[in-house]
Each structure stands twice: as structure tokens, then as C-alpha cells.
mmCIF file of C-alpha atoms and ligand atoms in Angstrom:
data_model
loop_
_atom_site.group_PDB
_atom_site.id
_atom_site.type_symbol
_atom_site.label_atom_id
_atom_site.label_comp_id
_atom_site.label_asym_id
_atom_site.label_seq_id
_atom_site.Cartn_x
_atom_site.Cartn_y
_atom_site.Cartn_z
ATOM 1 C CA MET A 21 0.031 -0.022 -0.053
ATOM 2 C CA MET A 22 1.271 3.514 -0.857
ATOM 3 C CA PRO A 23 1.107 6.476 1.546
ATOM 4 C CA PHE A 24 -1.978 8.594 1.320
ATOM 5 C CA PRO A 25 -1.679 11.263 -1.431
ATOM 6 C CA THR A 26 -1.466 14.925 -0.227
ATOM 7 C CA LYS A 27 -3.784 16.283 -2.814
ATOM 8 C CA VAL A 28 -6.926 15.006 -4.630
ATOM 9 C CA GLN A 29 -9.100 16.350 -7.323
ATOM 10 C CA ILE A 30 -12.835 16.111 -7.059
ATOM 11 C CA LYS A 31 -14.902 15.853 -10.035
ATOM 12 C CA GLU A 32 -18.447 16.981 -9.367
ATOM 13 C CA VAL A 33 -21.074 14.985 -11.211
ATOM 14 C CA GLY A 34 -24.134 16.059 -9.395
ATOM 15 C CA PRO A 35 -25.711 18.244 -12.151
ATOM 16 C CA ARG A 36 -25.445 15.184 -14.525
ATOM 17 C CA ASP A 37 -25.483 11.960 -12.563
ATOM 18 C CA GLY A 38 -27.564 13.476 -9.805
ATOM 19 C CA LEU A 39 -30.281 15.132 -11.862
ATOM 20 C CA GLN A 40 -30.561 12.374 -14.482
ATOM 21 C CA ASN A 41 -31.962 10.205 -11.761
ATOM 22 C CA GLU A 42 -34.533 12.583 -10.240
ATOM 23 C CA LYS A 43 -38.148 11.637 -11.044
ATOM 24 C CA ALA A 44 -39.182 15.285 -11.544
ATOM 25 C CA PHE A 45 -37.722 17.353 -14.296
ATOM 26 C CA ILE A 46 -35.577 20.110 -12.572
ATOM 27 C CA GLU A 47 -36.192 23.482 -14.192
ATOM 28 C CA THR A 48 -33.441 24.661 -16.497
ATOM 29 C CA ALA A 49 -32.965 27.845 -14.348
ATOM 30 C CA ASP A 50 -32.500 25.812 -11.145
ATOM 31 C CA LYS A 51 -29.963 23.540 -12.803
ATOM 32 C CA ILE A 52 -28.053 26.614 -14.089
ATOM 33 C CA ALA A 53 -28.228 28.224 -10.503
ATOM 34 C CA LEU A 54 -26.817 24.949 -9.051
ATOM 35 C CA ILE A 55 -23.880 24.879 -11.492
ATOM 36 C CA ASP A 56 -23.188 28.629 -10.974
ATOM 37 C CA THR A 57 -23.048 27.931 -7.150
ATOM 38 C CA LEU A 58 -20.841 25.029 -7.601
ATOM 39 C CA SER A 59 -18.546 27.188 -9.802
ATOM 40 C CA GLY A 60 -17.917 29.338 -6.760
ATOM 41 C CA THR A 61 -16.913 26.589 -4.391
ATOM 42 C CA GLY A 62 -13.325 25.979 -5.549
ATOM 43 C CA LEU A 63 -14.284 22.878 -7.649
ATOM 44 C CA ASP A 64 -12.224 22.809 -10.956
ATOM 45 C CA TYR A 65 -14.302 20.154 -12.687
ATOM 46 C CA ILE A 66 -17.994 20.007 -13.131
ATOM 47 C CA GLU A 67 -19.868 17.569 -15.272
ATOM 48 C CA VAL A 68 -22.867 19.756 -16.132
ATOM 49 C CA THR A 69 -25.313 17.545 -18.307
ATOM 50 C CA SER A 70 -25.385 14.921 -20.941
ATOM 51 C CA PHE A 71 -26.089 14.907 -24.598
ATOM 52 C CA VAL A 72 -27.812 11.440 -24.720
ATOM 53 C CA HIS A 73 -31.056 10.804 -26.392
ATOM 54 C CA PRO A 74 -33.703 13.083 -24.688
ATOM 55 C CA LYS A 75 -36.151 10.226 -24.781
ATOM 56 C CA TRP A 76 -33.780 7.940 -22.884
ATOM 57 C CA ILE A 77 -33.112 10.684 -20.248
ATOM 58 C CA PRO A 78 -35.693 13.390 -20.482
ATOM 59 C CA GLN A 79 -34.497 14.978 -17.183
ATOM 60 C CA LEU A 80 -31.465 16.353 -19.196
ATOM 61 C CA ALA A 81 -33.218 17.226 -22.409
ATOM 62 C CA ASP A 82 -32.281 20.861 -21.728
ATOM 63 C CA ALA A 83 -28.558 20.168 -22.162
ATOM 64 C CA VAL A 84 -27.790 22.784 -24.623
ATOM 65 C CA ASP A 85 -29.689 25.512 -22.739
ATOM 66 C CA VAL A 86 -27.847 24.539 -19.563
ATOM 67 C CA LEU A 87 -24.422 24.514 -21.097
ATOM 68 C CA GLN A 88 -24.998 27.748 -22.923
ATOM 69 C CA ASN A 89 -26.326 29.762 -20.087
ATOM 70 C CA ILE A 90 -24.003 28.880 -17.134
ATOM 71 C CA LYS A 91 -21.436 31.414 -16.094
ATOM 72 C CA ARG A 92 -18.215 29.954 -17.106
ATOM 73 C CA HIS A 93 -15.081 30.314 -15.013
ATOM 74 C CA LYS A 94 -11.942 30.050 -17.024
ATOM 75 C CA ASP A 95 -10.233 27.611 -14.451
ATOM 76 C CA ILE A 96 -12.995 25.164 -14.479
ATOM 77 C CA THR A 97 -13.644 22.341 -16.945
ATOM 78 C CA TYR A 98 -17.232 21.945 -17.784
ATOM 79 C CA ALA A 99 -17.840 18.451 -19.008
ATOM 80 C CA ALA A 100 -20.791 16.449 -20.377
ATOM 81 C CA LEU A 101 -21.669 12.888 -21.203
ATOM 82 C CA VAL A 102 -21.709 12.050 -24.947
ATOM 83 C CA PRO A 103 -22.870 8.628 -26.191
ATOM 84 C CA ASN A 104 -22.427 8.957 -29.984
ATOM 85 C CA SER A 105 -21.733 11.360 -32.918
ATOM 86 C CA LYS A 106 -25.164 12.864 -32.799
ATOM 87 C CA GLY A 107 -24.564 13.792 -29.068
ATOM 88 C CA LEU A 108 -21.055 15.124 -29.859
ATOM 89 C CA GLU A 109 -22.495 17.422 -32.577
ATOM 90 C CA ARG A 110 -24.908 18.865 -29.925
ATOM 91 C CA ALA A 111 -22.237 19.119 -27.279
ATOM 92 C CA LEU A 112 -19.762 20.855 -29.451
ATOM 93 C CA ALA A 113 -22.295 23.348 -30.731
ATOM 94 C CA ALA A 114 -23.135 24.112 -27.046
ATOM 95 C CA GLY A 115 -19.443 24.669 -26.173
ATOM 96 C CA VAL A 116 -18.467 21.757 -24.009
ATOM 97 C CA ASP A 117 -15.024 21.817 -22.620
ATOM 98 C CA GLU A 118 -14.540 18.028 -22.161
ATOM 99 C CA VAL A 119 -16.274 15.104 -23.583
ATOM 100 C CA SER A 120 -17.153 11.927 -21.480
ATOM 101 C CA VAL A 121 -17.830 8.830 -23.375
ATOM 102 C CA PHE A 122 -19.252 5.891 -21.566
ATOM 103 C CA MET A 123 -19.804 2.120 -21.688
ATOM 104 C CA SER A 124 -20.017 -0.901 -19.393
ATOM 105 C CA ALA A 125 -17.605 -3.661 -18.599
ATOM 106 C CA SER A 126 -20.627 -6.067 -18.667
ATOM 107 C CA GLU A 127 -22.838 -6.920 -21.580
ATOM 108 C CA GLY A 128 -26.099 -6.751 -19.596
ATOM 109 C CA HIS A 129 -25.774 -3.153 -18.514
ATOM 110 C CA ASN A 130 -24.119 -2.018 -21.693
ATOM 111 C CA LYS A 131 -27.201 -3.222 -23.623
ATOM 112 C CA ALA A 132 -29.743 -1.909 -21.158
ATOM 113 C CA ASN A 133 -28.046 1.636 -21.023
ATOM 114 C CA ILE A 134 -26.971 2.303 -24.495
ATOM 115 C CA ASN A 135 -28.759 -0.415 -26.491
ATOM 116 C CA LYS A 136 -25.621 -2.029 -27.964
ATOM 117 C CA SER A 137 -23.144 -4.951 -27.375
ATOM 118 C CA ILE A 138 -19.817 -4.090 -26.034
ATOM 119 C CA ASP A 139 -18.192 -4.911 -29.359
ATOM 120 C CA ASP A 140 -20.624 -2.746 -31.299
ATOM 121 C CA THR A 141 -19.992 0.182 -28.901
ATOM 122 C CA PHE A 142 -16.254 0.493 -29.562
ATOM 123 C CA PRO A 143 -16.575 1.949 -33.069
ATOM 124 C CA ILE A 144 -19.205 4.313 -31.995
ATOM 125 C CA LEU A 145 -17.100 5.724 -29.124
ATOM 126 C CA GLN A 146 -13.940 5.747 -31.442
ATOM 127 C CA GLU A 147 -15.841 8.089 -33.744
ATOM 128 C CA VAL A 148 -16.719 10.398 -30.729
ATOM 129 C CA VAL A 149 -13.218 10.392 -29.367
ATOM 130 C CA GLU A 150 -11.820 11.249 -32.874
ATOM 131 C CA GLY A 151 -14.312 13.883 -33.437
ATOM 132 C CA ALA A 152 -13.792 15.497 -30.007
ATOM 133 C CA LEU A 153 -9.948 15.504 -30.210
ATOM 134 C CA ALA A 154 -10.155 16.887 -33.732
ATOM 135 C CA ALA A 155 -12.223 19.800 -32.232
ATOM 136 C CA GLY A 156 -9.489 20.272 -29.575
ATOM 137 C CA LYS A 157 -11.464 18.757 -26.687
ATOM 138 C CA SER A 158 -10.117 16.268 -24.235
ATOM 139 C CA VAL A 159 -12.040 13.000 -23.627
ATOM 140 C CA ARG A 160 -12.713 11.037 -20.550
ATOM 141 C CA GLY A 161 -13.956 7.465 -20.698
ATOM 142 C CA TYR A 162 -16.255 5.947 -18.126
ATOM 143 C CA ILE A 163 -16.456 2.272 -17.529
ATOM 144 C CA SER A 164 -19.625 1.189 -15.549
ATOM 145 C CA THR A 165 -20.359 -1.922 -13.589
ATOM 146 C CA VAL A 166 -16.740 -2.570 -12.792
ATOM 147 C CA ILE A 167 -17.531 -4.610 -9.639
ATOM 148 C CA ALA A 168 -20.866 -6.015 -10.678
ATOM 149 C CA CYS A 169 -23.712 -5.779 -13.044
ATOM 150 C CA PRO A 170 -27.502 -5.881 -12.174
ATOM 151 C CA HIS A 171 -27.877 -8.370 -15.097
ATOM 152 C CA ASP A 172 -24.708 -10.368 -15.307
ATOM 153 C CA GLY A 173 -23.469 -10.755 -11.690
ATOM 154 C CA TYR A 174 -19.806 -10.021 -10.628
ATOM 155 C CA THR A 175 -17.391 -8.429 -13.200
ATOM 156 C CA ASN A 176 -14.022 -9.999 -13.730
ATOM 157 C CA PRO A 177 -11.304 -7.336 -13.276
ATOM 158 C CA GLU A 178 -9.582 -8.473 -16.474
ATOM 159 C CA GLN A 179 -12.753 -7.361 -18.418
ATOM 160 C CA VAL A 180 -12.294 -3.906 -17.015
ATOM 161 C CA VAL A 181 -8.653 -3.904 -18.119
ATOM 162 C CA TYR A 182 -9.826 -4.940 -21.509
ATOM 163 C CA VAL A 183 -12.342 -2.190 -21.957
ATOM 164 C CA ALA A 184 -9.872 0.389 -20.551
ATOM 165 C CA GLU A 185 -7.222 -0.655 -22.958
ATOM 166 C CA LYS A 186 -9.589 -0.068 -25.811
ATOM 167 C CA LEU A 187 -10.599 3.376 -24.538
ATOM 168 C CA PHE A 188 -7.062 4.479 -23.938
ATOM 169 C CA ALA A 189 -6.164 3.236 -27.457
ATOM 170 C CA MET A 190 -8.910 5.516 -28.778
ATOM 171 C CA GLY A 191 -7.313 8.459 -27.097
ATOM 172 C CA VAL A 192 -9.122 9.100 -23.869
ATOM 173 C CA SER A 193 -7.005 10.863 -21.270
ATOM 174 C CA GLU A 194 -8.336 9.233 -18.309
ATOM 175 C CA VAL A 195 -10.747 6.332 -17.340
ATOM 176 C CA SER A 196 -13.230 6.691 -14.499
ATOM 177 C CA LEU A 197 -14.201 3.317 -12.972
ATOM 178 C CA GLY A 198 -17.834 3.175 -11.943
ATOM 179 C CA ASP A 199 -19.344 0.983 -9.201
ATOM 180 C CA THR A 200 -22.561 1.837 -10.788
ATOM 181 C CA ILE A 201 -24.927 -0.155 -8.442
ATOM 182 C CA GLY A 202 -22.867 0.590 -5.313
ATOM 183 C CA VAL A 203 -22.156 -3.089 -4.382
ATOM 184 C CA GLY A 204 -18.346 -2.978 -4.015
ATOM 185 C CA VAL A 205 -16.395 -3.462 -0.805
ATOM 186 C CA PRO A 206 -12.667 -2.703 -0.209
ATOM 187 C CA THR A 207 -11.417 -6.151 -0.940
ATOM 188 C CA GLN A 208 -13.160 -6.082 -4.464
ATOM 189 C CA VAL A 209 -11.716 -2.583 -5.096
ATOM 190 C CA ASP A 210 -8.323 -3.793 -4.086
ATOM 191 C CA ALA A 211 -8.593 -6.750 -6.505
ATOM 192 C CA LEU A 212 -9.822 -4.448 -9.309
ATOM 193 C CA LEU A 213 -7.113 -1.703 -8.795
ATOM 194 C CA THR A 214 -4.305 -4.305 -8.318
ATOM 195 C CA GLU A 215 -5.203 -5.592 -11.860
ATOM 196 C CA MET A 216 -5.624 -2.281 -13.334
ATOM 197 C CA LEU A 217 -2.462 -0.764 -12.036
ATOM 198 C CA LYS A 218 -0.370 -3.584 -13.620
ATOM 199 C CA GLN A 219 -1.376 -1.843 -16.946
ATOM 200 C CA PHE A 220 -2.008 1.662 -16.050
ATOM 201 C CA ARG A 221 -0.663 4.575 -13.816
ATOM 202 C CA PRO A 222 -2.846 5.818 -10.951
ATOM 203 C CA GLU A 223 -2.939 9.277 -12.623
ATOM 204 C CA GLN A 224 -4.833 7.668 -15.597
ATOM 205 C CA LEU A 225 -7.684 6.579 -13.469
ATOM 206 C CA ALA A 226 -10.533 8.135 -11.364
ATOM 207 C CA MET A 227 -13.003 6.190 -9.214
ATOM 208 C CA HIS A 228 -16.800 6.784 -9.343
ATOM 209 C CA PHE A 229 -18.483 5.171 -6.420
ATOM 210 C CA HIS A 230 -22.300 4.950 -5.926
ATOM 211 C CA ASP A 231 -23.006 4.720 -2.120
ATOM 212 C CA THR A 232 -26.045 2.279 -2.410
ATOM 213 C CA ARG A 233 -24.893 0.080 0.470
ATOM 214 C CA GLY A 234 -22.801 2.712 2.351
ATOM 215 C CA THR A 235 -19.460 1.283 1.225
ATOM 216 C CA ALA A 236 -18.315 4.265 -1.014
ATOM 217 C CA ILE A 237 -16.172 5.920 1.694
ATOM 218 C CA ALA A 238 -14.406 2.640 2.630
ATOM 219 C CA ASN A 239 -13.773 1.973 -1.114
ATOM 220 C CA ILE A 240 -12.337 5.442 -1.510
ATOM 221 C CA VAL A 241 -9.844 4.916 1.298
ATOM 222 C CA THR A 242 -8.708 1.680 -0.393
ATOM 223 C CA SER A 243 -8.424 3.584 -3.741
ATOM 224 C CA LEU A 244 -6.353 6.279 -1.980
ATOM 225 C CA GLN A 245 -3.969 3.510 -0.716
ATOM 226 C CA HIS A 246 -3.526 2.531 -4.372
ATOM 227 C CA GLY A 247 -2.443 6.043 -5.206
ATOM 228 C CA ILE A 248 -5.724 7.198 -6.966
ATOM 229 C CA THR A 249 -6.062 10.938 -6.733
ATOM 230 C CA LYS A 250 -9.144 11.642 -8.672
ATOM 231 C CA PHE A 251 -12.691 10.879 -7.396
ATOM 232 C CA ASP A 252 -16.178 11.569 -8.811
ATOM 233 C CA SER A 253 -18.890 12.729 -6.393
ATOM 234 C CA ALA A 254 -22.317 14.388 -6.402
ATOM 235 C CA ILE A 255 -23.441 17.183 -4.102
ATOM 236 C CA GLY A 256 -25.986 15.933 -1.523
ATOM 237 C CA GLY A 257 -25.312 12.340 -2.533
ATOM 238 C CA LEU A 258 -27.574 12.592 -5.611
ATOM 239 C CA GLY A 259 -27.301 10.277 -8.410
ATOM 240 C CA GLY A 260 -28.033 6.879 -9.999
ATOM 241 C CA CYS A 261 -28.465 5.401 -13.435
ATOM 242 C CA PRO A 262 -32.041 4.920 -14.537
ATOM 243 C CA TYR A 263 -30.936 1.850 -16.520
ATOM 244 C CA ALA A 264 -29.366 0.065 -13.625
ATOM 245 C CA LYS A 265 -32.000 -1.351 -11.280
ATOM 246 C CA GLY A 266 -31.163 -0.497 -7.688
ATOM 247 C CA ALA A 267 -28.594 2.100 -8.478
ATOM 248 C CA SER A 268 -28.744 5.034 -5.978
ATOM 249 C CA GLY A 269 -26.800 8.138 -5.163
ATOM 250 C CA ASN A 270 -23.076 8.793 -5.737
ATOM 251 C CA VAL A 271 -20.856 9.401 -2.772
ATOM 252 C CA ALA A 272 -21.776 12.910 -1.505
ATOM 253 C CA THR A 273 -19.284 15.514 -2.309
ATOM 254 C CA GLU A 274 -19.507 17.050 1.136
ATOM 255 C CA ASP A 275 -18.983 13.617 2.808
ATOM 256 C CA LEU A 276 -16.002 13.015 0.615
ATOM 257 C CA LEU A 277 -14.580 16.476 1.368
ATOM 258 C CA TYR A 278 -15.051 15.911 5.152
ATOM 259 C CA LEU A 279 -12.994 12.556 4.904
ATOM 260 C CA LEU A 280 -10.262 14.019 2.800
ATOM 261 C CA HIS A 281 -9.805 17.330 4.754
ATOM 262 C CA GLU A 282 -9.867 15.469 8.169
ATOM 263 C CA MET A 283 -7.083 13.185 6.730
ATOM 264 C CA GLY A 284 -5.116 16.288 5.775
ATOM 265 C CA ILE A 285 -5.594 15.801 2.071
ATOM 266 C CA GLU A 286 -5.967 18.932 0.103
ATOM 267 C CA THR A 287 -8.729 19.466 -2.466
ATOM 268 C CA GLY A 288 -9.068 23.239 -2.968
ATOM 269 C CA VAL A 289 -12.842 22.922 -2.454
ATOM 270 C CA ASP A 290 -14.724 24.757 0.307
ATOM 271 C CA LEU A 291 -16.613 22.192 2.362
ATOM 272 C CA GLU A 292 -18.969 24.781 3.995
ATOM 273 C CA LYS A 293 -20.052 26.259 0.602
ATOM 274 C CA ILE A 294 -20.685 22.771 -0.753
ATOM 275 C CA LYS A 295 -22.695 21.912 2.322
ATOM 276 C CA GLN A 296 -24.781 25.057 1.936
ATOM 277 C CA ALA A 297 -25.476 24.224 -1.811
ATOM 278 C CA ALA A 298 -26.569 20.767 -0.758
ATOM 279 C CA LEU A 299 -28.973 22.034 1.862
ATOM 280 C CA ARG A 300 -30.449 24.327 -0.808
ATOM 281 C CA MET A 301 -30.749 21.259 -3.175
ATOM 282 C CA GLU A 302 -32.693 19.542 -0.525
ATOM 283 C CA ASN A 303 -35.081 22.371 -0.235
ATOM 284 C CA LEU A 304 -35.407 22.585 -3.990
ATOM 285 C CA LEU A 305 -36.154 18.880 -4.349
ATOM 286 C CA GLY A 306 -38.393 18.712 -1.278
ATOM 287 C CA LYS A 307 -37.066 15.580 0.023
ATOM 288 C CA GLN A 308 -34.103 14.485 2.396
ATOM 289 C CA LEU A 309 -30.877 13.786 0.680
ATOM 290 C CA SER A 310 -28.618 10.774 1.524
ATOM 291 C CA SER A 311 -25.582 12.940 2.526
ATOM 292 C CA LYS A 312 -24.366 12.303 5.983
ATOM 293 C CA LEU A 313 -23.165 15.896 6.445
ATOM 294 C CA VAL A 314 -26.544 17.399 5.312
ATOM 295 C CA ALA A 315 -28.130 15.173 7.974
ATOM 296 C CA VAL A 316 -25.720 16.703 10.627
ATOM 297 C CA ALA A 317 -26.505 20.149 9.477
ATOM 298 C CA ARG A 318 -30.290 19.343 9.581
ATOM 299 C CA GLY A 319 -29.833 18.138 13.156
ATOM 300 C CA GLU A 320 -28.020 21.360 14.131
ATOM 301 C CA GLU A 321 -30.727 23.623 12.709
ATOM 302 C CA SER A 322 -33.596 21.782 14.469
HETATM 303 P P1 HMG B 4 -30.756 4.223 -29.884
HETATM 304 O O1 HMG B 4 -32.302 4.336 -29.841
HETATM 305 O O2 HMG B 4 -30.129 2.848 -30.122
HETATM 306 O O3 HMG B 4 -30.135 5.211 -30.927
HETATM 307 O O4 HMG B 4 -30.066 4.775 -28.540
HETATM 308 P P2 HMG B 4 -29.819 5.162 -32.424
HETATM 309 O O5 HMG B 4 -28.504 5.325 -32.759
HETATM 310 O O6 HMG B 4 -30.523 3.902 -33.120
HETATM 311 O O7 HMG B 4 -30.693 6.364 -33.094
HETATM 312 C C1 HMG B 4 -32.142 6.561 -32.954
HETATM 313 C C2 HMG B 4 -32.700 7.956 -33.064
HETATM 314 O O8 HMG B 4 -32.194 8.670 -31.942
HETATM 315 C C3 HMG B 4 -32.101 8.685 -34.228
HETATM 316 O O9 HMG B 4 -33.120 9.546 -34.722
HETATM 317 C C4 HMG B 4 -30.895 9.418 -33.770
HETATM 318 O O10 HMG B 4 -30.653 10.570 -34.566
HETATM 319 C C5 HMG B 4 -31.410 9.920 -32.393
HETATM 320 P P3 HMG B 4 -34.103 9.164 -35.983
HETATM 321 O O11 HMG B 4 -33.044 8.948 -37.128
HETATM 322 O O12 HMG B 4 -34.687 7.859 -35.611
HETATM 323 O O13 HMG B 4 -34.916 10.359 -36.146
HETATM 324 N N1 HMG B 4 -30.200 10.023 -31.515
HETATM 325 C C6 HMG B 4 -30.097 11.127 -30.643
HETATM 326 N N2 HMG B 4 -30.693 12.208 -30.584
HETATM 327 C C7 HMG B 4 -30.073 13.163 -29.800
HETATM 328 N N3 HMG B 4 -29.071 13.034 -29.074
HETATM 329 C C8 HMG B 4 -28.316 11.808 -29.242
HETATM 330 C C9 HMG B 4 -28.896 10.765 -30.090
HETATM 331 N N4 HMG B 4 -28.483 9.593 -30.349
HETATM 332 C C10 HMG B 4 -29.290 9.108 -31.252
HETATM 333 N N5 HMG B 4 -27.229 11.698 -28.583
HETATM 334 C C11 HMG B 4 -28.447 5.802 -27.304
HETATM 335 C C12 HMG B 4 -28.735 4.765 -28.341
HETATM 336 C C13 HMG B 4 -26.876 5.621 -26.894
HETATM 337 C C14 HMG B 4 -28.524 7.201 -27.944
HETATM 338 C C15 HMG B 4 -29.382 5.759 -26.064
HETATM 339 O O14 HMG B 4 -29.391 4.440 -25.628
HETATM 340 C C16 HMG B 4 -29.118 6.707 -25.047
HETATM 341 O O15 HMG B 4 -29.108 7.857 -25.186
HETATM 342 N N6 HMG B 4 -28.630 6.098 -23.819
HETATM 343 C C17 HMG B 4 -28.247 6.922 -22.678
HETATM 344 C C18 HMG B 4 -28.697 6.434 -21.463
HETATM 345 C C19 HMG B 4 -27.981 7.184 -20.252
HETATM 346 O O16 HMG B 4 -27.843 8.375 -20.369
HETATM 347 N N7 HMG B 4 -27.742 6.592 -19.133
HETATM 348 C C20 HMG B 4 -27.240 7.159 -17.958
HETATM 349 C C21 HMG B 4 -25.889 7.761 -18.109
HETATM 350 S S1 HMG B 4 -24.674 6.413 -17.813
HETATM 351 C C22 HMG B 4 -24.431 6.303 -16.177
HETATM 352 O O17 HMG B 4 -25.104 7.021 -15.395
HETATM 353 C C23 HMG B 4 -23.237 5.728 -15.644
HETATM 354 C C24 HMG B 4 -22.105 6.637 -15.138
HETATM 355 O O18 HMG B 4 -22.532 7.512 -14.123
HETATM 356 C C25 HMG B 4 -20.951 5.837 -14.471
HETATM 357 C C26 HMG B 4 -21.483 4.797 -13.422
HETATM 358 O O19 HMG B 4 -22.019 5.154 -12.567
HETATM 359 O O20 HMG B 4 -21.060 3.643 -13.684
HETATM 360 C C27 HMG B 4 -21.486 7.475 -16.250
HETATM 361 MG MG1 MG B 5 -22.740 7.172 -12.012
#
């Protein structure tokens, strides 16, 4: 095990992973206000929306409007999910900074989520990566169901390595490994990262933990011990994939910040501002969010 890193980058995915999973459509103005607030918290990376088919994710059908109307800070990367060339066209027209392509390590979730087999997905993503790079944009690649799939059961780490090799060969600069349904535990994350780090450097990887069973923070500590320094999280603990039964929120950004800051690991993000934004989100959505720090703040107010 390596010593803990001294600095970690948080990639805020709440506006995309969070709001794609809300039953109600969040008004475009509210999405823009959330992103503008997040832009003032010290975050340097925000995934703002996705350019998937609006029939598949109606919650983010306003992707163009959102991306075009947020106040952009020059030091922040505003990224968006893009499934295919049609999505890339829309994302580039709206002025995206970084493109995130995505697929699964398992056939079952890949088919349910993007309507293709794994092998049929590679050429589609290849086209997106080439197009994005030609337009001067960097590309991130997500691999979902890296621990287990709701359809196919446990995922073999070698399958994750296989998909990651294909994505890096296309030209993605980083791969984010998603425990989409939040089933993973530290021993499994350890096995996955041990296999991945035989092929790739820690800087090439990010971890994306959903906290369905309360294991995300433990999994993050294990990842830190492997030298991983990039983590995806969502304000308030929002999140989930509508095409993965049982998937719920991402690890909450504020809970992750608490962990890291108390461990003496720098993030550059203001925990108090994130917490206040999460509390506002809770009011807007009219329901309690899963974040532990929001629960603490709620208790302090009452
Ligand atoms: P499909 O129906 O197979 O698409 O959907 P198609 O290529 O056959 O095209 C059908 C029609 O849709 C065509 O129109 C296209 O132009 C149009 P027609 O010719 O019939 O008039 N179309 C589009 N329109 C607008 N924007 C587009 C687009 N693409 C095609 N981008 C597709 C395939 C991939 C598009 C669909 O399955 C889809 O949008 N899936 C996205 C599902 C999704 O967003 N899931 C959640 C995000 S992934 C996630 O949350 C996991 C992650 O967080 C990591 C983790 O947690 O593990 C990232
Ligand atoms: Mg996710």
C-alpha cells in the first residue's frame, strides 16, 4: 500500500449523474443556478449535463440550454456525457470543454443503458473520441459496472482492463471506474485496482462510487491507498443510473470532502459552501438527501 496522497481532485457529477436520476424534471434555471453556485466553491471540474437521447433521459433534455447559459469560469472544466456522434455534434455546438464517453464492462448493463453490445460500442465511441480530439477537446472514458452488473453478476477485473485498454487506445486521457450499483467493498476494489495498476498509472484513473450500500467511503480509502487521486462525487449524494436497477446516489461531495480534509488531504474545495449548496438542493427537491453531512446540518438547525 502507498502512503496517502497529499492532494486529490474532486470531479463534481451532481448536475449530470444526480439530476438524470430525479423523477421530476428540474427546471433549467434551477440547474443553471446549481452549477453557478458549484462554480464558486473551488471545484475545478463539473460535469454539467449529458447529450444522450432525450427520450432515454428526459431529465436532461435541456442540455444545450444549460451549457450555454451557465457562467463559465476560466479555471473550471465543464464536461458532459456524450454517447455517439449525434450527441457530440450537440455538445460541441453548445461549447462543452471536455467530452465523457461511457460504456460498461458487462454486456447486460451496456445493452440496457446504450442499446448495444460491447463490441458494437467501440466503433461508436471511437468516432466520438476522434471527433472530440479533432475539435480540440479532451475526452474522458467511463467504464460502468466495474464490480458487478445488475444483469450479469460479478465483473471480472480482466474485463475492465480489456475495456480500459480499448478506451485508452482511442485516445481518452483518463478512465473513470464506476461501481454503478454501489455493491463494491474494499477487498473487491483492491482486487480491481491491483489488476488495473499492472497496466495503467494511478494518474490515468478516477473512481466513481455509488453509495447504495454505504461502502463508498471505505472504497475511496482503499483507492487512496493505491495512489488514486481523482474521485467523482455528487453534491448531496444525488445520483444513479435509470438503466441500472437498484442504483442510487453517488458518494456525497461534502462527505468525501470531510473525509479528505480531516485526513489532511487537500482538495481546494470549500466544504462549507458545498454543504450550503446541498442544503439548498434538499429544499429545492423537497426531500431528504442521503448525504451524512447534510443530516448533521439538519440536526444542528432543529
Ligand atoms: P438508440 O435508440 O439505439 O439510438 O439509442 P440510435 O443510434 O439507433 O438512433 C435512434 C434515433 O435517436 C435517431 O433519430 C438518432 O438521430 C437519435 P431518428 O433517425 O430515428 O430520427 N439520436 C439522438 N438524438 C439526440 N441526441 C443523441 C442521439 N443519439 C441518437 N445523442 C443511445 C442509443 C446511446 C442514444 C441511447 O441508448 C441513450 O441515449 N442512452 C443513454 C442512457 C443514459 O444516459 N444513461 C445514464 C448515463 S450512464 C451512467 O449514469 C453511468 C455513469 O454515471 C458511470 C457509473 O455510474 O457507472 C457514467
Ligand atoms: Mg454514475
